[in-house]
PDB file of C-alpha atoms in Angstrom:
ATOM      1  CA  LEU E   1      -9.318 -23.538  -8.545  1.00 32.00           C
ATOM      2  CA  VAL E   2     -11.040 -21.069  -6.264  1.00 36.00           C
ATOM      3  CA  TRP E   3     -14.356 -20.121  -6.641  1.00 35.00           C
ATOM      4  CA  LEU E   4     -13.853 -16.337  -5.680  1.00 34.00           C
ATOM      5  CA  VAL E   5     -17.782 -15.295  -5.808  1.00 38.00           C
ATOM      6  CA  CYS E   6     -17.066 -12.146  -3.477  1.00 34.00           C
ATOM      7  CA  GLY E   7     -19.372  -9.149  -5.047  1.00 32.00           C
ATOM      8  CA  LEU E   8     -21.816 -10.950  -7.241  1.00 33.00           C
ATOM      9  CA  LEU E   9     -25.208  -9.578  -5.334  1.00 30.00           C
ATOM     10  CA  ALA E  10     -24.510  -5.962  -7.463  1.00 31.00           C
ATOM     11  CA  LEU E  11     -24.334  -7.821 -10.898  1.00 34.00           C
ATOM     12  CA  GLY E  12     -27.247  -9.731 -11.324  1.00 37.00           C
ATOM     13  CA  ALA E  13     -28.424 -12.138 -13.919  1.00 38.00           C
ATOM     14  CA  ASP E  14     -31.054 -10.245 -16.338  1.00 42.00           C
ATOM     15  CA  ASN E  15     -33.138 -13.288 -15.770  1.00 41.00           C
ATOM     16  CA  ALA E  16     -34.163 -13.375 -11.928  1.00 39.00           C
ATOM     17  CA  PRO E  17     -36.531 -11.787 -10.703  1.00 40.00           C
ATOM     18  CA  ALA E  18     -36.211  -8.208  -9.620  1.00 41.00           C
ATOM     19  CA  ARG E  19     -37.175  -8.334  -6.181  1.00 45.00           C
ATOM     20  CA  GLU E  20     -35.265 -11.060  -5.280  1.00 75.00           C
ATOM     21  CA  PRO E  21     -31.225 -10.178  -5.235  1.00 80.00           C
ATOM     22  CA  GLY E  22     -30.156 -13.765  -3.850  1.00 85.00           C
ATOM     23  CA  LEU E  23     -32.006 -15.573  -6.729  1.00 88.00           C
ATOM     24  CA  ARG E  24     -29.513 -13.226  -8.672  1.00 89.00           C
ATOM     25  CA  LEU E  25     -26.383 -13.929  -7.040  1.00 88.00           C
ATOM     26  CA  VAL E  26     -27.163 -17.862  -6.874  1.00 90.00           C
ATOM     27  CA  LEU E  27     -28.011 -17.431 -10.994  1.00 90.00           C
ATOM     28  CA  GLU E  28     -25.623 -15.611 -11.392  1.00 91.00           C
ATOM     29  CA  VAL E  29     -22.631 -17.710 -10.043  1.00 91.00           C
ATOM     30  CA  ARG E  30     -24.902 -21.351 -11.744  1.00 90.00           C
ATOM     31  CA  ASP E  31     -24.529 -19.104 -15.303  1.00 91.00           C
ATOM     32  CA  ARG E  32     -20.295 -18.181 -14.509  1.00 91.00           C
ATOM     33  CA  ILE E  33     -19.845 -21.878 -13.279  1.00 92.00           C
ATOM     34  CA  HIS E  34     -21.250 -23.009 -17.351  1.00 89.00           C
ATOM     35  CA  ARG E  35     -19.288 -19.607 -18.624  1.00 91.00           C
ATOM     36  CA  GLU E  36     -15.352 -20.234 -17.072  1.00 89.00           C
ATOM     37  CA  TYR E  37     -15.185 -24.437 -15.337  1.00 89.00           C
ATOM     38  CA  VAL E  38     -12.849 -26.535 -17.039  1.00 86.00           C
ATOM     39  CA  ASP E  39     -15.188 -29.143 -17.406  1.00 88.00           C
ATOM     40  CA  GLU E  40     -18.540 -29.094 -18.665  1.00 89.00           C
ATOM     41  CA  VAL E  41     -20.998 -29.384 -15.890  1.00 88.00           C
ATOM     42  CA  ASP E  42     -24.033 -31.099 -15.484  1.00 88.00           C
ATOM     43  CA  SER E  43     -27.202 -28.899 -13.941  1.00 86.00           C
ATOM     44  CA  LEU E  44     -28.692 -31.013 -12.659  1.00 85.00           C
ATOM     45  CA  ARG E  45     -26.139 -31.774  -9.988  1.00 87.00           C
ATOM     46  CA  VAL E  46     -24.811 -28.861  -9.668  1.00 89.00           C
ATOM     47  CA  ILE E  47     -28.092 -27.253  -9.228  1.00 88.00           C
ATOM     48  CA  ASP E  48     -29.270 -29.835  -6.896  1.00 87.00           C
ATOM     49  CA  ALA E  49     -26.088 -29.580  -4.866  1.00 89.00           C
ATOM     50  CA  GLY E  50     -26.716 -25.527  -4.306  1.00 90.00           C
ATOM     51  CA  LEU E  51     -30.807 -27.345  -3.049  1.00 87.00           C
ATOM     52  CA  ASP E  52     -28.711 -29.059  -0.292  1.00 87.00           C
ATOM     53  CA  GLY E  53     -26.850 -26.435   0.431  1.00 88.00           C
ATOM     54  CA  LEU E  54     -28.727 -24.065   0.903  1.00 87.00           C
ATOM     55  CA  VAL E  55     -30.394 -27.177   3.581  1.00 83.00           C
ATOM     56  CA  ALA E  56     -27.087 -27.556   4.464  1.00 83.00           C
ATOM     57  CA  GLY E  57     -27.411 -23.772   5.811  1.00 80.00           C
ATOM     58  CA  LEU E  58     -30.725 -24.096   8.034  1.00 80.00           C
ATOM     59  CA  ASP E  59     -31.170 -26.173  11.282  1.00 71.00           C
ATOM     60  CA  ALA E  60     -31.778 -29.497  11.171  1.00 61.00           C
ATOM     61  CA  GLY E  61     -31.401 -28.673   8.077  1.00 51.00           C
ATOM     62  CA  ASP E  62     -30.317 -33.020   7.274  1.00 50.00           C
ATOM     63  CA  ASN E  63     -34.200 -33.388   8.089  1.00 47.00           C
ATOM     64  CA  LEU E  64     -36.217 -31.076   5.861  1.00 54.00           C
ATOM     65  CA  TYR E  65     -34.455 -31.950   2.635  1.00 56.00           C
ATOM     66  CA  ARG E  66     -33.910 -35.443  -0.179  1.00 59.00           C
ATOM     67  CA  SER E  67     -32.726 -34.803  -3.004  1.00 59.00           C
ATOM     68  CA  PRO E  68     -33.675 -36.100  -6.405  1.00 60.00           C
ATOM     69  CA  THR E  69     -30.086 -37.841  -7.118  1.00 61.00           C
ATOM     70  CA  GLU E  70     -29.741 -38.809  -2.747  1.00 63.00           C
ATOM     71  CA  LEU E  71     -33.791 -40.587  -3.825  1.00 64.00           C
ATOM     72  CA  GLY E  72     -31.802 -42.875  -7.340  1.00 66.00           C
ATOM     73  CA  ALA E  73     -35.028 -40.343  -8.574  1.00 63.00           C
ATOM     74  CA  ALA E  74     -34.293 -39.894 -12.484  1.00 65.00           C
ATOM     75  CA  ARG E  75     -35.399 -37.025 -13.376  1.00 64.00           C
ATOM     76  CA  GLU E  76     -36.112 -34.402 -16.268  1.00 71.00           C
ATOM     77  CA  PRO E  77     -33.503 -32.365 -16.823  1.00 73.00           C
ATOM     78  CA  LEU E  78     -34.579 -28.377 -16.611  1.00 77.00           C
ATOM     79  CA  ASP E  79     -34.325 -26.008 -18.613  1.00 83.00           C
ATOM     80  CA  ASP E  80     -33.314 -22.835 -18.135  1.00 81.00           C
ATOM     81  CA  ARG E  81     -36.374 -21.360 -17.358  1.00 85.00           C
ATOM     82  CA  GLY E  82     -37.248 -24.852 -14.962  1.00 85.00           C
ATOM     83  CA  GLN E  83     -33.959 -24.571 -13.196  1.00 84.00           C
ATOM     84  CA  VAL E  84     -34.692 -21.054 -12.525  1.00 85.00           C
ATOM     85  CA  GLY E  85     -37.617 -21.720 -11.510  1.00 87.00           C
ATOM     86  CA  LEU E  86     -36.644 -23.962  -9.001  1.00 86.00           C
ATOM     87  CA  LEU E  87     -34.600 -22.456  -7.032  1.00 87.00           C
ATOM     88  CA  ASP E  88     -37.120 -19.527  -6.818  1.00 88.00           C
ATOM     89  CA  GLU E  89     -39.767 -21.482  -5.751  1.00 88.00           C
ATOM     90  CA  ALA E  90     -36.575 -23.247  -3.418  1.00 86.00           C
ATOM     91  CA  LEU E  91     -35.676 -20.188  -1.659  1.00 87.00           C
ATOM     92  CA  GLN E  92     -39.314 -18.383  -1.570  1.00 87.00           C
ATOM     93  CA  ARG E  93     -41.146 -21.788   0.300  1.00 85.00           C
ATOM     94  CA  VAL E  94     -37.855 -21.397   3.601  1.00 85.00           C
ATOM     95  CA  GLN E  95     -38.358 -17.749   3.377  1.00 84.00           C
ATOM     96  CA  LEU E  96     -42.253 -18.077   3.335  1.00 84.00           C
ATOM     97  CA  GLN E  97     -42.175 -21.387   5.824  1.00 83.00           C
ATOM     98  CA  TYR E  98     -39.435 -22.391   7.442  1.00 82.00           C
ATOM     99  CA  LEU E  99     -39.927 -21.140  11.079  1.00 78.00           C
ATOM    100  CA  GLU E 100     -37.271 -19.079  11.675  1.00 81.00           C
ATOM    101  CA  PRO E 101     -36.603 -15.970  10.168  1.00 83.00           C
ATOM    102  CA  VAL E 102     -33.473 -15.865   7.386  1.00 82.00           C
ATOM    103  CA  ALA E 103     -31.632 -13.447   5.230  1.00 83.00           C
ATOM    104  CA  SER E 104     -32.284 -13.604   1.937  1.00 82.00           C
ATOM    105  CA  ASP E 105     -28.925 -13.304   1.741  1.00 83.00           C
ATOM    106  CA  SER E 106     -27.870 -16.089   4.137  1.00 87.00           C
ATOM    107  CA  LEU E 107     -29.472 -18.582   1.916  1.00 88.00           C
ATOM    108  CA  ALA E 108     -28.652 -17.674  -1.106  1.00 90.00           C
ATOM    109  CA  ARG E 109     -24.725 -17.837   0.699  1.00 90.00           C
ATOM    110  CA  GLY E 110     -25.479 -21.586   0.828  1.00 90.00           C
ATOM    111  CA  VAL E 111     -26.821 -22.697  -1.765  1.00 92.00           C
ATOM    112  CA  VAL E 112     -23.488 -20.846  -3.972  1.00 92.00           C
ATOM    113  CA  ARG E 113     -22.148 -22.674  -1.603  1.00 92.00           C
ATOM    114  CA  GLY E 114     -23.171 -26.241  -2.829  1.00 92.00           C
ATOM    115  CA  MET E 115     -22.943 -25.709  -5.689  1.00 92.00           C
ATOM    116  CA  LEU E 116     -19.209 -24.599  -6.317  1.00 92.00           C
ATOM    117  CA  ALA E 117     -18.738 -28.076  -3.688  1.00 91.00           C
ATOM    118  CA  ALA E 118     -20.699 -30.165  -6.409  1.00 91.00           C
ATOM    119  CA  LEU E 119     -17.843 -28.930  -8.529  1.00 92.00           C
ATOM    120  CA  ASP E 120     -14.914 -30.757  -7.350  1.00 89.00           C
ATOM    121  CA  PRO E 121     -12.715 -30.726  -4.366  1.00 86.00           C
ATOM    122  CA  HIS E 122     -10.707 -27.070  -4.204  1.00 86.00           C
ATOM    123  CA  SER E 123     -13.614 -25.255  -5.593  1.00 88.00           C
ATOM    124  CA  SER E 124     -14.623 -22.993  -3.043  1.00 86.00           C
ATOM    125  CA  TYR E 125     -16.911 -20.089  -2.550  1.00 87.00           C
ATOM    126  CA  LEU E 126     -15.618 -17.164  -0.377  1.00 87.00           C
ATOM    127  CA  LEU E 127     -16.982 -14.038   1.912  1.00 86.00           C
ATOM    128  CA  ALA E 128     -15.068 -10.833   1.270  1.00 89.00           C
ATOM    129  CA  ALA E 129     -13.096 -11.373   4.636  1.00 92.00           C
ATOM    130  CA  GLU E 130     -12.175 -14.919   4.213  1.00 92.00           C
ATOM    131  CA  TYR E 131     -10.916 -13.951   0.538  1.00 89.00           C
ATOM    132  CA  GLU E 132      -8.863 -10.987   2.379  1.00 90.00           C
ATOM    133  CA  GLU E 133      -7.513 -13.070   4.743  1.00 89.00           C
ATOM    134  CA  MET E 134      -6.074 -15.934   2.373  1.00 86.00           C
ATOM    135  CA  VAL E 135      -4.999 -12.897   0.160  1.00 84.00           C
ATOM    136  CA  GLU E 136      -2.939 -12.007   3.420  1.00 81.00           C
ATOM    137  CA  THR E 137      -2.150 -15.232   3.966  1.00 80.00           C
ATOM    138  CA  TYR E 138      -0.917 -16.468   0.915  1.00 78.00           C
ATOM    139  CA  ARG E 139       0.930 -13.072   0.506  1.00 74.00           C
ATOM    140  CA  GLY E 140       5.017 -12.725   0.125  1.00 65.00           C
ATOM    141  CA  ASP E 141       7.458 -13.445  -1.889  1.00 60.00           C
ATOM    142  CA  PHE E 142       8.337 -15.927  -4.126  1.00 59.00           C
ATOM    143  CA  GLU E 143      10.935 -18.492  -6.515  1.00 69.00           C
ATOM    144  CA  GLY E 144      10.408 -19.632  -9.895  1.00 81.00           C
ATOM    145  CA  ILE E 145       9.839 -19.824 -13.126  1.00 88.00           C
ATOM    146  CA  GLY E 146       6.246 -18.251 -11.628  1.00 89.00           C
ATOM    147  CA  ILE E 147       3.352 -20.991 -14.276  1.00 90.00           C
ATOM    148  CA  TYR E 148       0.263 -22.153 -12.925  1.00 89.00           C
ATOM    149  CA  PHE E 149       1.435 -26.175 -13.817  1.00 88.00           C
ATOM    150  CA  GLU E 150      -0.433 -29.568 -13.497  1.00 88.00           C
ATOM    151  CA  VAL E 151       0.765 -33.317 -13.407  1.00 88.00           C
ATOM    152  CA  ARG E 152      -0.534 -35.380 -16.250  1.00 86.00           C
ATOM    153  CA  GLN E 153       1.290 -38.324 -16.906  1.00 85.00           C
ATOM    154  CA  GLY E 154       3.567 -37.813 -15.683  1.00 85.00           C
ATOM    155  CA  ARG E 155       4.911 -35.308 -17.601  1.00 87.00           C
ATOM    156  CA  LEU E 156       4.302 -30.995 -15.452  1.00 89.00           C
ATOM    157  CA  LEU E 157       1.821 -29.055 -18.289  1.00 90.00           C
ATOM    158  CA  VAL E 158       2.054 -25.189 -18.013  1.00 91.00           C
ATOM    159  CA  ILE E 159      -1.180 -24.202 -17.291  1.00 91.00           C
ATOM    160  CA  ALA E 160      -0.371 -20.546 -17.643  1.00 91.00           C
ATOM    161  CA  PRO E 161       2.535 -17.839 -17.447  1.00 91.00           C
ATOM    162  CA  ILE E 162       2.181 -15.689 -14.251  1.00 90.00           C
ATOM    163  CA  VAL E 163       1.809 -12.964 -15.296  1.00 89.00           C
ATOM    164  CA  GLY E 164       5.124 -10.163 -14.195  1.00 87.00           C
ATOM    165  CA  SER E 165       7.728 -13.792 -13.952  1.00 87.00           C
ATOM    166  CA  PRO E 166      10.377 -14.554 -16.342  1.00 88.00           C
ATOM    167  CA  SER E 167       8.233 -16.954 -18.226  1.00 89.00           C
ATOM    168  CA  TYR E 168       5.693 -14.828 -18.842  1.00 90.00           C
ATOM    169  CA  GLY E 169       5.875 -14.027 -22.716  1.00 90.00           C
ATOM    170  CA  LYS E 170       7.952 -18.218 -23.252  1.00 92.00           C
ATOM    171  CA  LEU E 171       6.156 -20.522 -22.079  1.00 92.00           C
ATOM    172  CA  ARG E 172       3.095 -20.904 -22.742  1.00 92.00           C
ATOM    173  CA  ALA E 173      -0.532 -22.999 -21.538  1.00 92.00           C
ATOM    174  CA  GLY E 174       0.660 -26.497 -23.064  1.00 92.00           C
ATOM    175  CA  ASP E 175       3.730 -26.433 -23.144  1.00 92.00           C
ATOM    176  CA  HIS E 176       5.131 -29.229 -21.251  1.00 91.00           C
ATOM    177  CA  ILE E 177       8.649 -29.301 -19.441  1.00 88.00           C
ATOM    178  CA  VAL E 178      10.567 -32.144 -19.644  1.00 85.00           C
ATOM    179  CA  GLU E 179      14.185 -30.908 -17.930  1.00 76.00           C
TER     180      GLU E 179
END
């Protein structure tokens, strides 16, 4: 699964402060993760990973922040407002207190990269240029029956047929191919 999060700055999130487009991007991605990711997601793990991603994007980032997870600290669950507040505070502190100026969108992209990296090894954030390069690299003619699939318990499981392929309209998600 590759998460392609392009152009979300323009979308915004209803509960994000209007003054911070970077925070709107982060919250939109967080909300999409919760709505669209296949498995249930631990919000605090995603938020902690987002903060790790924020710090990783800064010079000397490894020395600036230790997440509660890294410290082995138990943390009270945060409701939606608490998560928004934590992310907003982290972004503001870096912008106000970091020695060198850092663009808000760079910070937001760092948070998003961290959040997506926490999901699984295949989830990642792509800039528009990276996405276009990926599309160009993998553009071409492919042969086959036209399905997305996984092998589970030694059996081929159809995840989804590809629109316009020979399988479209004939196979459905959840079908098993045995021969």
